[in-house]
Amino acid sequence: MKILFVCMGNICRSPTAEGVFRKLLEERGLSEEIEVDSAGTGDWHAGAAPDPRSTEAAARRGITLQGAARQVKFEDFYIYDLLVAMDRDNVHELLALAPDGDLAEKVVLLREYDPASADSDDLDVPDPYYGGPNGFDDVLDLVDAGARGLLQALRPA
């Protein structure tokens, strides 16, 4: 199983989701079964490390953010089993890039998997880039809940 987490610039939300999910996989001994990566719908941060504020917030919870930002590619639809978007704008961008309808079905919103969000009209993980310092911790909370739900959906036992 291969999962690609996607946000806008690939320096805040999607590397956070990748790091959170990677830690959950390690804790459960599933790192060899499920591969994760992250990307952005835009290319303006290509090659950049995760945002230091995201990295610091994650580190306080024992989560490591790594890698360099990259833009989603057409080929990612063939490589990954799921493309997990952080918000509806990301979904829209991914669906526009999808090679066909069958591959477009791989696009999901992360918070769709958060049981506490089941009745919510807002399933977006907000972009903390221009917000205050608490935004990065808020994103971690939302991402953690969605990641746990996603893992449960993939591995119910």
Short mmCIF file of C-alpha atoms in Angstrom, two decimals:
data_model
loop_
_atom_site.label_atom_id
_atom_site.label_comp_id
_atom_site.label_asym_id
_atom_site.label_seq_id
_atom_site.Cartn_x
_atom_site.Cartn_y
_atom_site.Cartn_z
CA MET A 1 0.00 0.00 0.00
CA LYS A 2 1.31 3.43 -0.93
CA ILE A 3 -0.22 6.68 0.35
CA LEU A 4 0.55 10.24 -0.78
CA PHE A 5 -0.53 13.09 1.52
CA VAL A 6 -1.20 16.32 -0.37
CA CYS A 7 -1.55 19.98 0.59
CA MET A 8 -0.87 23.19 -1.29
CA GLY A 9 2.87 23.80 -0.89
CA ASN A 10 4.09 20.59 0.79
CA ILE A 11 5.80 22.36 3.69
CA CYS A 12 3.16 22.36 6.46
CA ARG A 13 0.13 20.09 6.39
CA SER A 14 1.15 17.23 4.10
CA PRO A 15 4.59 16.69 5.65
CA THR A 16 2.85 16.80 9.04
CA ALA A 17 0.39 14.13 7.89
CA GLU A 18 3.24 12.06 6.47
CA GLY A 19 5.18 12.32 9.75
CA VAL A 20 2.17 11.52 11.94
CA PHE A 21 1.18 8.55 9.78
CA ARG A 22 4.77 7.29 9.61
CA LYS A 23 4.95 7.35 13.43
CA LEU A 24 1.66 5.45 13.72
CA LEU A 25 2.98 2.84 11.28
CA GLU A 26 6.23 2.47 13.24
CA GLU A 27 4.36 2.08 16.53
CA ARG A 28 2.27 -0.73 15.03
CA GLY A 29 5.09 -2.44 13.13
CA LEU A 30 3.53 -1.64 9.75
CA SER A 31 6.32 0.43 8.19
CA GLU A 32 7.17 -2.34 5.73
CA GLU A 33 3.54 -2.78 4.65
CA ILE A 34 2.49 0.82 4.03
CA GLU A 35 4.68 3.41 2.30
CA VAL A 36 3.99 7.13 2.76
CA ASP A 37 5.12 10.32 1.08
CA SER A 38 3.82 13.85 0.63
CA ALA A 39 3.54 16.45 -2.12
CA GLY A 40 1.94 19.78 -2.90
CA THR A 41 -0.41 20.93 -5.63
CA GLY A 42 1.90 23.92 -6.25
CA ASP A 43 5.61 24.06 -7.01
CA TRP A 44 6.66 27.32 -5.31
CA HIS A 45 8.31 25.54 -2.35
CA ALA A 46 9.90 22.72 -4.39
CA GLY A 47 13.07 21.51 -2.71
CA ALA A 48 12.33 23.27 0.61
CA ALA A 49 12.36 21.49 3.95
CA PRO A 50 9.17 21.39 6.03
CA ASP A 51 8.24 24.71 7.64
CA PRO A 52 10.24 25.16 10.89
CA ARG A 53 7.03 25.90 12.81
CA SER A 54 5.52 22.60 11.67
CA THR A 55 8.76 20.81 12.47
CA GLU A 56 8.91 22.29 15.98
CA ALA A 57 5.26 21.54 16.76
CA ALA A 58 5.68 17.95 15.56
CA ALA A 59 8.94 17.47 17.47
CA ARG A 60 7.19 18.43 20.71
CA ARG A 61 5.03 15.34 20.13
CA GLY A 62 7.90 13.06 19.17
CA ILE A 63 7.14 13.25 15.44
CA THR A 64 9.85 13.81 12.85
CA LEU A 65 9.15 15.77 9.67
CA GLN A 66 11.54 15.12 6.84
CA GLY A 67 12.02 15.38 3.11
CA ALA A 68 11.92 18.16 0.57
CA ALA A 69 8.81 19.70 -0.92
CA ARG A 70 7.75 18.54 -4.35
CA GLN A 71 4.77 19.02 -6.61
CA VAL A 72 2.26 16.27 -7.33
CA LYS A 73 2.92 14.63 -10.69
CA PHE A 74 0.62 12.93 -13.16
CA GLU A 75 2.50 9.69 -12.47
CA ASP A 76 1.60 9.79 -8.77
CA PHE A 77 -1.87 8.55 -9.67
CA TYR A 78 -0.27 5.35 -10.96
CA ILE A 79 2.24 4.99 -8.11
CA TYR A 80 0.00 5.60 -5.08
CA ASP A 81 -3.08 3.72 -3.92
CA LEU A 82 -4.49 6.78 -2.14
CA LEU A 83 -3.93 10.50 -2.58
CA VAL A 84 -5.04 12.01 0.72
CA ALA A 85 -5.83 15.71 0.45
CA MET A 86 -5.81 18.17 3.31
CA ASP A 87 -8.64 20.38 2.01
CA ARG A 88 -11.27 20.70 -0.71
CA ASP A 89 -9.07 23.00 -2.81
CA ASN A 90 -6.43 20.27 -2.86
CA VAL A 91 -9.09 17.76 -3.91
CA HIS A 92 -10.18 20.06 -6.74
CA GLU A 93 -6.57 20.43 -7.97
CA LEU A 94 -5.96 16.68 -7.76
CA LEU A 95 -9.14 15.83 -9.64
CA ALA A 96 -8.13 18.25 -12.40
CA LEU A 97 -4.79 16.45 -12.67
CA ALA A 98 -6.19 12.91 -12.52
CA PRO A 99 -5.60 11.00 -15.76
CA ASP A 100 -9.07 9.42 -15.70
CA GLY A 101 -12.14 8.83 -13.55
CA ASP A 102 -10.96 5.52 -12.11
CA LEU A 103 -7.71 7.06 -10.90
CA ALA A 104 -9.58 10.11 -9.58
CA GLU A 105 -11.32 7.75 -7.15
CA LYS A 106 -8.01 7.47 -5.30
CA VAL A 107 -8.44 11.08 -4.06
CA VAL A 108 -9.87 11.39 -0.54
CA LEU A 109 -9.97 14.00 2.22
CA LEU A 110 -8.03 13.10 5.36
CA ARG A 111 -10.72 14.29 7.75
CA GLU A 112 -13.26 11.97 6.12
CA TYR A 113 -11.59 9.32 8.26
CA ASP A 114 -11.91 11.20 11.55
CA PRO A 115 -14.96 9.75 13.34
CA ALA A 116 -15.43 13.01 15.27
CA SER A 117 -15.82 14.87 11.96
CA ALA A 118 -18.49 12.56 10.53
CA ASP A 119 -21.28 15.13 10.80
CA SER A 120 -19.15 18.18 10.02
CA ASP A 121 -19.67 20.31 6.93
CA ASP A 122 -16.03 21.42 7.15
CA LEU A 123 -13.58 18.59 6.56
CA ASP A 124 -10.64 20.84 5.69
CA VAL A 125 -7.38 20.82 7.61
CA PRO A 126 -6.75 24.59 7.68
CA ASP A 127 -3.47 25.93 6.34
CA PRO A 128 -1.48 27.23 9.34
CA TYR A 129 1.13 29.05 7.21
CA TYR A 130 -0.23 32.58 7.76
CA GLY A 131 -1.95 31.90 11.07
CA GLY A 132 -0.68 32.17 14.61
CA PRO A 133 1.60 29.72 16.41
CA ASN A 134 -1.32 27.66 17.77
CA GLY A 135 -2.36 26.85 14.22
CA PHE A 136 0.40 24.28 13.88
CA ASP A 137 -0.71 22.45 17.03
CA ASP A 138 -4.33 22.61 15.85
CA VAL A 139 -3.26 21.07 12.54
CA LEU A 140 -1.45 18.31 14.40
CA ASP A 141 -4.62 17.51 16.36
CA LEU A 142 -6.74 17.33 13.21
CA VAL A 143 -4.15 15.36 11.27
CA ASP A 144 -3.64 12.90 14.13
CA ALA A 145 -7.37 12.17 14.37
CA GLY A 146 -7.68 11.73 10.61
CA ALA A 147 -4.53 9.60 10.38
CA ARG A 148 -5.73 7.28 13.14
CA GLY A 149 -9.06 6.90 11.39
CA LEU A 150 -7.38 6.25 8.05
CA LEU A 151 -5.15 3.59 9.56
CA GLN A 152 -8.17 1.99 11.22
CA ALA A 153 -9.97 1.95 7.86
CA LEU A 154 -6.96 0.30 6.21
CA ARG A 155 -6.18 -2.10 9.07
CA PRO A 156 -9.39 -2.67 11.08
CA ALA A 157 -7.74 -5.29 13.29
#
